[in-house]
Amino acid sequence: MNFDFTEEQISIRDAARDFAENEIAPSAVERDLNSEFPKEIIAKLGELGFMGMMVSHDWGGAGMDTVSYVLAIEEISKHDASVGVIMSVNNSLVCYGLEKWGSDYLKEKYLKPLASGKMLGAFCLSEPEAGSDATQQRTEAVRSGDHFIINGMKNWITNGVNADVYFLQAMTDKSKGYKGISTFIIDKNTEGLEVGKKEDKLGIKSSDTCTLGLNNVKVPAENILGEEGMGFKIAMQTLNGGRIGVAAQALGIAQASFEAAVKYSKQRKAFDSPISNLQAIQFKIADMAVNIEGARLVVLNAAKNKDDGKSYVKEASMGKLLASQAAVNCALEAIQIHGGYGYVREYLVERFLRDSKITQIYEGTSEIQKIVIARELIKS
Ligand code: CAA
């Protein structure tokens, strides 16, 4: 593995860092407090090419590689993991799926505005009774001439309230099980599509998460992605790349926790010297750094494999598993190092812990990642 970044990768990382420090960080605390969606920030990210980073120039994207994408999401999530996940869902789930399986018609109509930040996308797979067991979709799409009529309910939809476009899985042929699932691209303004309850979450509070009701939603057959019955495969393959995005988001939270802990340990004095001189603190700092470094290498390896056209299923799941563990561990240790100050809003580390936990849950729980990893190992 060689991670000497190219000049282009470094300049993308630095641009993301500058933007995060200057445009995202100043309002992050306030937005978390008020659960406020970062609309203007997302629009600016779109203008800079960060909402369709890996989409080709032909379809309005920035034509960057996955390694650059990881570097950018980490920098942005260091300052606001909510912005990180909004970006990740739009980039590695919605834009990726549309570019890979969409017709030119769908790409022209939806991918171009999604990749340039003029529209926002949401990925709708989970249902009240189909989370980890994603094959158990109940949402049904019944053909009626040149349309489908969709009825059902989706939940845990990141970007669901603010999205313009929904990338949605529904059963077109129940008798075929998961081979009867299809993916639809649905416009927000379609009649019968109802944005439901906005969740009041523990963390990533300035990103929105909601339920989505579908009551006789009429969608043109030309809005099916790929072919009928390909939906489960599309969702799984899309999630492989999505997991790299969430892993990068987790790396950002872990790195932010680490930096806050080191800074505080050098300022805070106890027993006549900075607490960074205490071995109990040094062990924590070393453990955090080892956690982050190990996770980052695995995540970058997954990204590099994807860029090189190699298999990255196992690597993406390993990266997400390790980086999400690092995020939770580092946030916890950062609080421990801050003592009581870590437990109050005055310091940032309490938000890092609240934001970190979801990285072990969405886009496949840690337990699902282990299933994916084990199956890949056993089949090879
Ligand atoms: N990549 C590519 N293909 C995959 C795959 C993967 N990671 N996982 C499964 N598949 C394929 C299998 O190869 C199989 O295809 P064939 O019929 O050709 O053999 C097919 O999908 C069915 O797979 P399984 O038989 O393995 O199905 P299963 O039910 O035993 O297990 C699972 C599948 C891995 C558990 C899967 O259901 C899964 O990943 N669940 C987690 C779902 C998830 O990540 N949800 C997140 C929701 S989205 C979200 O959080 C979005 C957000 O807003 C942030």
Short mmCIF file of C-alpha atoms and ligand atoms in Angstrom, two decimals:
data_model
loop_
_atom_site.label_atom_id
_atom_site.label_comp_id
_atom_site.label_asym_id
_atom_site.label_seq_id
_atom_site.Cartn_x
_atom_site.Cartn_y
_atom_site.Cartn_z
CA MET A 1 0.00 0.00 0.00
CA ASN A 2 1.32 3.40 -0.93
CA PHE A 3 -0.42 6.43 0.47
CA ASP A 4 1.78 9.17 -0.87
CA PHE A 5 -1.09 11.38 -1.88
CA THR A 6 -0.97 13.06 -5.27
CA GLU A 7 -0.79 16.84 -5.51
CA GLU A 8 -4.42 16.86 -6.59
CA GLN A 9 -5.52 14.77 -3.59
CA ILE A 10 -3.64 17.08 -1.24
CA SER A 11 -5.15 20.19 -2.77
CA ILE A 12 -8.67 18.71 -2.48
CA ARG A 13 -8.01 17.81 1.16
CA ASP A 14 -6.70 21.32 1.85
CA ALA A 15 -9.66 22.96 0.13
CA ALA A 16 -12.05 20.84 2.24
CA ARG A 17 -10.05 21.73 5.38
CA ASP A 18 -10.20 25.48 4.63
CA PHE A 19 -13.90 25.34 3.91
CA ALA A 20 -14.60 23.31 7.06
CA GLU A 21 -12.56 25.64 9.29
CA ASN A 22 -13.90 28.88 7.83
CA GLU A 23 -17.45 28.10 6.74
CA ILE A 24 -18.62 25.08 8.73
CA ALA A 25 -16.98 25.26 12.15
CA PRO A 26 -18.19 28.75 13.20
CA SER A 27 -21.88 27.76 13.14
CA ALA A 28 -21.62 24.05 14.02
CA VAL A 29 -22.42 24.40 17.73
CA GLU A 30 -25.45 26.59 17.06
CA ARG A 31 -26.80 24.29 14.37
CA ASP A 32 -26.43 21.26 16.64
CA LEU A 33 -28.25 23.08 19.43
CA ASN A 34 -31.13 24.09 17.15
CA SER A 35 -31.17 20.96 14.96
CA GLU A 36 -30.80 23.32 12.02
CA PHE A 37 -30.13 21.97 8.53
CA PRO A 38 -27.01 23.55 6.93
CA LYS A 39 -28.75 24.62 3.72
CA GLU A 40 -26.37 27.39 2.70
CA ILE A 41 -23.31 25.30 3.51
CA ILE A 42 -24.58 22.46 1.35
CA ALA A 43 -25.25 24.88 -1.52
CA LYS A 44 -21.68 26.21 -1.26
CA LEU A 45 -20.28 22.68 -1.08
CA GLY A 46 -22.19 22.00 -4.28
CA GLU A 47 -20.63 25.00 -6.00
CA LEU A 48 -17.17 23.77 -4.96
CA GLY A 49 -17.80 20.28 -6.39
CA PHE A 50 -18.08 18.45 -3.07
CA MET A 51 -21.64 17.16 -3.60
CA GLY A 52 -20.79 15.09 -6.67
CA MET A 53 -17.13 14.48 -6.06
CA MET A 54 -16.78 11.19 -7.91
CA VAL A 55 -19.31 11.88 -10.65
CA SER A 56 -17.69 12.37 -14.07
CA HIS A 57 -17.46 15.84 -15.58
CA ASP A 58 -19.88 14.72 -18.31
CA TRP A 59 -22.64 14.48 -15.72
CA GLY A 60 -21.86 17.66 -13.83
CA GLY A 61 -19.55 16.13 -11.21
CA ALA A 62 -16.01 16.93 -10.12
CA GLY A 63 -14.46 13.72 -11.53
CA MET A 64 -12.38 13.09 -8.40
CA ASP A 65 -11.29 9.73 -7.01
CA THR A 66 -12.49 7.93 -3.89
CA VAL A 67 -9.27 8.60 -1.97
CA SER A 68 -9.88 12.35 -2.37
CA TYR A 69 -13.47 11.79 -1.29
CA VAL A 70 -12.31 10.11 1.94
CA LEU A 71 -9.87 12.94 2.65
CA ALA A 72 -12.56 15.59 2.08
CA ILE A 73 -15.29 13.90 4.16
CA GLU A 74 -12.85 13.41 7.04
CA GLU A 75 -11.88 17.10 7.02
CA ILE A 76 -15.49 18.23 6.91
CA SER A 77 -16.70 15.76 9.56
CA LYS A 78 -13.96 16.91 11.93
CA HIS A 79 -15.93 20.10 12.28
CA ASP A 80 -19.44 18.86 11.67
CA ALA A 81 -20.35 15.21 11.21
CA SER A 82 -23.88 16.24 10.20
CA VAL A 83 -22.51 17.93 7.10
CA GLY A 84 -20.38 14.82 6.55
CA VAL A 85 -23.35 12.48 6.38
CA ILE A 86 -25.43 14.80 4.19
CA MET A 87 -22.53 14.85 1.73
CA SER A 88 -21.93 11.14 2.01
CA VAL A 89 -25.52 10.11 1.24
CA ASN A 90 -25.69 12.46 -1.75
CA ASN A 91 -22.27 11.46 -3.13
CA SER A 92 -21.72 7.81 -2.50
CA LEU A 93 -25.29 6.51 -2.44
CA VAL A 94 -27.52 8.63 -4.67
CA CYS A 95 -25.05 10.05 -7.23
CA TYR A 96 -23.05 6.82 -7.42
CA GLY A 97 -26.14 4.69 -8.04
CA LEU A 98 -27.55 7.08 -10.62
CA GLU A 99 -24.30 7.30 -12.56
CA LYS A 100 -23.75 3.53 -12.54
CA TRP A 101 -27.28 2.34 -13.38
CA GLY A 102 -29.23 5.38 -14.54
CA SER A 103 -30.38 5.96 -18.14
CA ASP A 104 -29.11 9.09 -19.89
CA TYR A 105 -32.59 10.55 -19.34
CA LEU A 106 -32.34 10.05 -15.55
CA LYS A 107 -28.77 11.32 -15.47
CA GLU A 108 -29.66 14.46 -17.38
CA LYS A 109 -32.72 15.16 -15.25
CA TYR A 110 -31.43 14.18 -11.81
CA LEU A 111 -27.72 13.37 -11.70
CA LYS A 112 -26.52 16.70 -13.12
CA PRO A 113 -28.37 18.82 -10.53
CA LEU A 114 -27.52 16.37 -7.72
CA ALA A 115 -23.83 16.36 -8.59
CA SER A 116 -23.65 20.14 -8.70
CA GLY A 117 -25.52 20.69 -5.45
CA LYS A 118 -28.62 22.17 -7.07
CA MET A 119 -30.63 19.22 -5.78
CA LEU A 120 -30.19 16.95 -2.77
CA GLY A 121 -30.79 13.20 -2.69
CA ALA A 122 -31.94 10.69 -0.09
CA PHE A 123 -31.53 6.90 -0.08
CA CYS A 124 -34.63 4.97 0.99
CA LEU A 125 -34.07 1.33 1.84
CA SER A 126 -34.97 0.83 5.53
CA GLU A 127 -38.54 0.21 6.61
CA PRO A 128 -40.11 -0.24 10.02
CA GLU A 129 -39.78 -4.02 9.54
CA ALA A 130 -36.76 -4.18 7.24
CA GLY A 131 -33.60 -2.68 8.72
CA SER A 132 -30.61 -5.01 8.90
CA ASP A 133 -32.74 -7.66 7.19
CA ALA A 134 -33.08 -5.49 4.13
CA THR A 135 -34.55 -8.19 1.87
CA GLN A 136 -37.86 -7.94 3.78
CA GLN A 137 -39.16 -4.91 1.90
CA ARG A 138 -42.93 -4.35 2.23
CA THR A 139 -43.19 -1.22 0.10
CA GLU A 140 -44.84 -2.35 -3.09
CA ALA A 141 -44.80 -0.97 -6.63
CA VAL A 142 -47.55 -2.24 -8.94
CA ARG A 143 -47.37 -1.62 -12.67
CA SER A 144 -50.18 0.35 -14.25
CA GLY A 145 -49.49 0.93 -17.95
CA ASP A 146 -46.34 3.00 -18.31
CA HIS A 147 -46.28 3.87 -14.60
CA PHE A 148 -45.91 2.16 -11.23
CA ILE A 149 -48.14 2.89 -8.25
CA ILE A 150 -46.13 2.72 -5.03
CA ASN A 151 -47.51 2.23 -1.52
CA GLY A 152 -45.61 1.73 1.70
CA MET A 153 -43.45 3.33 4.34
CA LYS A 154 -39.71 4.05 4.61
CA ASN A 155 -37.87 5.17 7.71
CA TRP A 156 -34.51 6.45 8.96
CA ILE A 157 -34.17 8.52 5.81
CA THR A 158 -31.14 10.80 6.08
CA ASN A 159 -31.77 14.06 4.13
CA GLY A 160 -35.42 12.98 3.91
CA VAL A 161 -36.91 16.35 4.83
CA ASN A 162 -34.67 18.47 2.61
CA ALA A 163 -34.18 16.09 -0.32
CA ASP A 164 -35.46 16.86 -3.81
CA VAL A 165 -34.95 13.31 -5.09
CA TYR A 166 -35.53 9.92 -3.47
CA PHE A 167 -33.58 6.80 -4.47
CA LEU A 168 -36.10 4.25 -3.29
CA GLN A 169 -36.36 0.48 -3.22
CA ALA A 170 -39.75 -1.20 -3.60
CA MET A 171 -41.07 -4.70 -4.34
CA THR A 172 -42.22 -5.03 -7.94
CA ASP A 173 -42.66 -8.82 -7.69
CA LYS A 174 -43.20 -10.24 -4.22
CA SER A 175 -43.07 -13.83 -5.47
CA LYS A 176 -39.37 -13.43 -6.31
CA GLY A 177 -38.22 -12.31 -2.83
CA TYR A 178 -35.23 -9.96 -2.97
CA LYS A 179 -34.96 -10.60 -6.72
CA GLY A 180 -38.31 -8.82 -7.03
CA ILE A 181 -37.03 -5.54 -5.57
CA SER A 182 -36.54 -2.56 -7.91
CA THR A 183 -35.01 0.89 -7.45
CA PHE A 184 -37.02 4.00 -8.34
CA ILE A 185 -35.96 7.62 -8.69
CA ILE A 186 -38.79 9.73 -7.29
CA ASP A 187 -39.27 13.47 -7.40
CA LYS A 188 -40.13 15.12 -4.10
CA ASN A 189 -43.14 16.85 -5.64
CA THR A 190 -44.85 13.61 -6.63
CA GLU A 191 -48.38 13.42 -5.27
CA GLY A 192 -48.82 10.94 -2.42
CA LEU A 193 -45.23 11.20 -1.21
CA GLU A 194 -45.38 12.39 2.39
CA VAL A 195 -42.41 13.45 4.45
CA GLY A 196 -43.32 12.17 7.90
CA LYS A 197 -42.01 12.47 11.41
CA LYS A 198 -38.62 14.16 11.75
CA GLU A 199 -36.63 12.17 14.30
CA ASP A 200 -35.30 13.84 17.44
CA LYS A 201 -31.86 12.20 17.53
CA LEU A 202 -29.01 11.85 20.01
CA GLY A 203 -26.47 13.25 17.55
CA ILE A 204 -25.87 14.46 13.98
CA LYS A 205 -28.68 16.79 14.90
CA SER A 206 -28.31 19.28 12.09
CA SER A 207 -28.81 16.57 9.47
CA ASP A 208 -32.42 15.55 9.12
CA THR A 209 -33.78 12.01 9.42
CA CYS A 210 -37.43 11.21 8.83
CA THR A 211 -40.03 8.69 7.77
CA LEU A 212 -41.44 8.73 4.27
CA GLY A 213 -44.98 7.61 3.49
CA LEU A 214 -46.00 6.53 -0.01
CA ASN A 215 -49.71 6.60 -0.74
CA ASN A 216 -50.51 5.71 -4.34
CA VAL A 217 -47.38 7.47 -5.57
CA LYS A 218 -47.43 7.35 -9.38
CA VAL A 219 -43.94 7.02 -10.84
CA PRO A 220 -43.11 6.68 -14.56
CA ALA A 221 -41.63 3.28 -15.47
CA GLU A 222 -38.68 5.14 -17.02
CA ASN A 223 -37.70 6.16 -13.46
CA ILE A 224 -36.60 2.59 -12.64
CA LEU A 225 -32.86 2.37 -12.19
CA GLY A 226 -31.25 -0.45 -14.16
CA GLU A 227 -33.87 -3.11 -14.72
CA GLU A 228 -36.85 -4.36 -12.79
CA GLY A 229 -35.69 -6.81 -10.11
CA MET A 230 -32.17 -5.35 -9.84
CA GLY A 231 -33.01 -3.15 -6.85
CA PHE A 232 -31.53 -5.25 -4.06
CA LYS A 233 -28.24 -5.73 -5.88
CA ILE A 234 -28.15 -2.00 -6.66
CA ALA A 235 -28.79 -1.15 -3.00
CA MET A 236 -26.11 -3.56 -1.75
CA GLN A 237 -23.48 -2.44 -4.24
CA THR A 238 -24.28 1.19 -3.57
CA LEU A 239 -23.98 0.64 0.17
CA ASN A 240 -20.48 -0.85 -0.29
CA GLY A 241 -19.29 2.59 -1.40
CA GLY A 242 -21.54 4.37 1.10
CA ARG A 243 -19.74 2.54 3.87
CA ILE A 244 -16.48 4.17 2.77
CA GLY A 245 -18.19 7.56 3.14
CA VAL A 246 -19.51 6.78 6.63
CA ALA A 247 -16.10 5.41 7.60
CA ALA A 248 -14.50 8.70 6.50
CA GLN A 249 -17.10 10.60 8.53
CA ALA A 250 -16.19 8.46 11.57
CA LEU A 251 -12.48 9.17 11.01
CA GLY A 252 -13.27 12.88 11.15
CA ILE A 253 -15.05 12.51 14.50
CA ALA A 254 -12.20 10.37 15.88
CA GLN A 255 -9.53 12.82 14.71
CA ALA A 256 -11.43 15.80 16.16
CA SER A 257 -11.76 13.99 19.49
CA PHE A 258 -8.06 13.16 19.50
CA GLU A 259 -6.98 16.71 18.72
CA ALA A 260 -9.29 18.17 21.37
CA ALA A 261 -7.96 15.69 23.95
CA VAL A 262 -4.30 16.44 23.21
CA LYS A 263 -4.89 20.21 23.30
CA TYR A 264 -6.76 20.05 26.59
CA SER A 265 -4.23 17.70 28.20
CA LYS A 266 -1.45 20.22 27.48
CA GLN A 267 -3.43 23.12 28.99
CA ARG A 268 -4.97 21.48 32.03
CA LYS A 269 -2.75 21.26 35.09
CA ALA A 270 -3.08 18.76 37.91
CA PHE A 271 -0.54 17.60 40.46
CA ASP A 272 1.66 20.60 39.55
CA SER A 273 2.02 19.92 35.82
CA PRO A 274 0.01 19.56 32.60
CA ILE A 275 -1.96 16.31 32.67
CA SER A 276 -0.25 15.33 29.39
CA ASN A 277 2.73 14.45 31.59
CA LEU A 278 0.73 11.74 33.35
CA GLN A 279 1.14 8.23 31.99
CA ALA A 280 -2.57 7.53 32.49
CA ILE A 281 -3.29 10.30 29.97
CA GLN A 282 -0.41 9.37 27.67
CA PHE A 283 -1.70 5.80 27.36
CA LYS A 284 -5.09 7.13 26.31
CA ILE A 285 -3.52 9.46 23.74
CA ALA A 286 -1.39 6.65 22.32
CA ASP A 287 -4.40 4.29 22.14
CA MET A 288 -6.47 6.91 20.35
CA ALA A 289 -3.73 7.59 17.80
CA VAL A 290 -3.23 3.86 17.13
CA ASN A 291 -6.97 3.37 16.68
CA ILE A 292 -7.23 6.23 14.21
CA GLU A 293 -4.10 5.38 12.24
CA GLY A 294 -5.13 1.74 11.84
CA ALA A 295 -8.69 2.60 10.80
CA ARG A 296 -7.52 5.30 8.38
CA LEU A 297 -5.20 2.92 6.54
CA VAL A 298 -7.98 0.36 6.09
CA VAL A 299 -10.44 3.00 4.88
CA LEU A 300 -7.92 4.42 2.41
CA ASN A 301 -7.17 0.91 1.21
CA ALA A 302 -10.87 0.34 0.50
CA ALA A 303 -11.01 3.66 -1.37
CA LYS A 304 -7.87 2.82 -3.37
CA ASN A 305 -9.27 -0.60 -4.28
CA LYS A 306 -12.44 1.09 -5.52
CA ASP A 307 -10.41 3.58 -7.58
CA ASP A 308 -8.29 0.76 -9.03
CA GLY A 309 -11.35 -1.28 -10.04
CA LYS A 310 -10.59 -4.01 -7.48
CA SER A 311 -13.07 -5.61 -5.08
CA TYR A 312 -13.70 -3.42 -2.05
CA VAL A 313 -16.69 -5.07 -0.36
CA LYS A 314 -14.74 -6.60 2.55
CA GLU A 315 -12.36 -3.64 2.81
CA ALA A 316 -15.21 -1.10 2.97
CA SER A 317 -16.94 -3.07 5.72
CA MET A 318 -13.65 -3.46 7.63
CA GLY A 319 -13.01 0.26 7.29
CA LYS A 320 -16.47 1.18 8.54
CA LEU A 321 -16.23 -1.26 11.44
CA LEU A 322 -12.82 0.04 12.56
CA ALA A 323 -13.42 3.73 11.95
CA SER A 324 -16.77 3.73 13.76
CA GLN A 325 -15.17 1.94 16.72
CA ALA A 326 -12.37 4.51 16.67
CA ALA A 327 -14.90 7.36 16.62
CA VAL A 328 -16.81 6.07 19.65
CA ASN A 329 -13.65 5.09 21.59
CA CYS A 330 -11.85 8.36 20.88
CA ALA A 331 -14.89 10.47 21.76
CA LEU A 332 -15.29 8.59 25.04
CA GLU A 333 -11.62 8.97 25.92
CA ALA A 334 -11.64 12.63 24.96
CA ILE A 335 -14.46 13.17 27.46
CA GLN A 336 -12.57 11.20 30.11
CA ILE A 337 -9.49 13.36 29.60
CA HIS A 338 -11.61 16.53 29.88
CA GLY A 339 -13.20 15.22 33.10
CA GLY A 340 -16.35 17.13 34.07
CA TYR A 341 -15.68 19.72 31.35
CA GLY A 342 -16.08 16.99 28.77
CA TYR A 343 -19.60 16.32 29.94
CA VAL A 344 -20.94 19.81 29.29
CA ARG A 345 -21.71 21.68 26.10
CA GLU A 346 -19.02 24.30 26.71
CA TYR A 347 -16.45 21.93 25.18
CA LEU A 348 -17.03 20.16 21.87
CA VAL A 349 -16.26 16.60 22.92
CA GLU A 350 -19.76 15.79 24.21
CA ARG A 351 -21.06 16.42 20.65
CA PHE A 352 -18.36 14.17 19.23
CA LEU A 353 -19.64 11.31 21.38
CA ARG A 354 -23.27 11.98 20.43
CA ASP A 355 -22.32 12.17 16.74
CA SER A 356 -20.09 9.09 16.83
CA LYS A 357 -22.61 6.46 17.90
CA ILE A 358 -24.67 6.48 14.71
CA THR A 359 -21.61 5.49 12.65
CA GLN A 360 -21.91 2.04 14.25
CA ILE A 361 -25.55 1.82 13.18
CA TYR A 362 -26.39 3.36 9.80
CA GLU A 363 -25.42 1.99 6.39
CA GLY A 364 -25.16 -1.39 8.11
CA THR A 365 -24.60 -1.91 11.82
CA SER A 366 -21.22 -3.14 13.07
CA GLU A 367 -22.76 -6.59 13.34
CA ILE A 368 -23.83 -6.45 9.66
CA GLN A 369 -20.28 -5.39 8.70
CA LYS A 370 -18.97 -8.52 10.41
CA ILE A 371 -21.44 -10.66 8.45
CA VAL A 372 -20.31 -9.05 5.19
CA ILE A 373 -16.62 -9.48 6.09
CA ALA A 374 -17.04 -13.12 7.16
CA ARG A 375 -19.03 -14.03 4.02
CA GLU A 376 -16.37 -12.47 1.79
CA LEU A 377 -13.62 -14.36 3.64
CA ILE A 378 -15.44 -17.68 3.54
CA LYS A 379 -16.31 -17.50 -0.16
CA SER A 380 -12.73 -16.72 -1.21
N1 CAA B 1 -22.35 -6.31 -2.12
C1 CAA B 1 -22.84 -6.83 -3.25
N2 CAA B 1 -23.82 -7.76 -3.25
C2 CAA B 1 -24.31 -8.17 -2.06
C3 CAA B 1 -23.81 -7.65 -0.85
C4 CAA B 1 -22.80 -6.69 -0.90
N3 CAA B 1 -22.29 -6.12 0.18
N4 CAA B 1 -24.50 -8.24 0.16
C5 CAA B 1 -25.35 -9.09 -0.40
N5 CAA B 1 -25.24 -9.05 -1.75
C6 CAA B 1 -25.98 -9.84 -2.74
C7 CAA B 1 -25.63 -11.32 -2.57
O1 CAA B 1 -24.49 -11.66 -3.33
C8 CAA B 1 -26.89 -11.99 -3.09
O2 CAA B 1 -26.86 -11.99 -4.48
P1 CAA B 1 -27.11 -13.36 -5.36
O3 CAA B 1 -28.57 -13.58 -5.33
O4 CAA B 1 -26.60 -13.03 -6.73
O5 CAA B 1 -26.35 -14.45 -4.67
C9 CAA B 1 -27.99 -11.04 -2.65
O6 CAA B 1 -27.37 -9.76 -2.47
C10 CAA B 1 -28.66 -11.47 -1.38
O7 CAA B 1 -27.67 -11.55 -0.39
P2 CAA B 1 -27.70 -12.55 0.83
O8 CAA B 1 -28.22 -13.88 0.38
O9 CAA B 1 -26.35 -12.49 1.46
O10 CAA B 1 -28.84 -11.85 1.72
P3 CAA B 1 -29.02 -11.91 3.29
O11 CAA B 1 -30.43 -11.51 3.52
O12 CAA B 1 -28.54 -13.17 3.85
O13 CAA B 1 -28.00 -10.78 3.85
C11 CAA B 1 -27.26 -8.53 4.24
C12 CAA B 1 -27.86 -9.56 3.27
C13 CAA B 1 -25.76 -8.48 4.00
C14 CAA B 1 -27.52 -8.82 5.69
C15 CAA B 1 -27.93 -7.24 3.77
O14 CAA B 1 -29.33 -7.33 4.00
C16 CAA B 1 -27.41 -6.00 4.42
O15 CAA B 1 -26.37 -5.48 4.03
N6 CAA B 1 -28.18 -5.47 5.41
C17 CAA B 1 -27.88 -4.17 5.99
C18 CAA B 1 -28.66 -3.12 5.23
C19 CAA B 1 -28.10 -1.77 5.47
O16 CAA B 1 -26.91 -1.53 5.37
N7 CAA B 1 -29.02 -0.84 5.70
C20 CAA B 1 -28.63 0.50 5.85
C21 CAA B 1 -29.77 1.36 5.47
S1 CAA B 1 -29.38 2.67 4.48
C22 CAA B 1 -28.95 3.93 5.51
O17 CAA B 1 -28.57 3.78 6.65
C23 CAA B 1 -29.04 5.17 4.72
C24 CAA B 1 -28.95 6.44 5.38
O18 CAA B 1 -29.85 7.26 5.24
C25 CAA B 1 -27.68 6.83 6.04
#
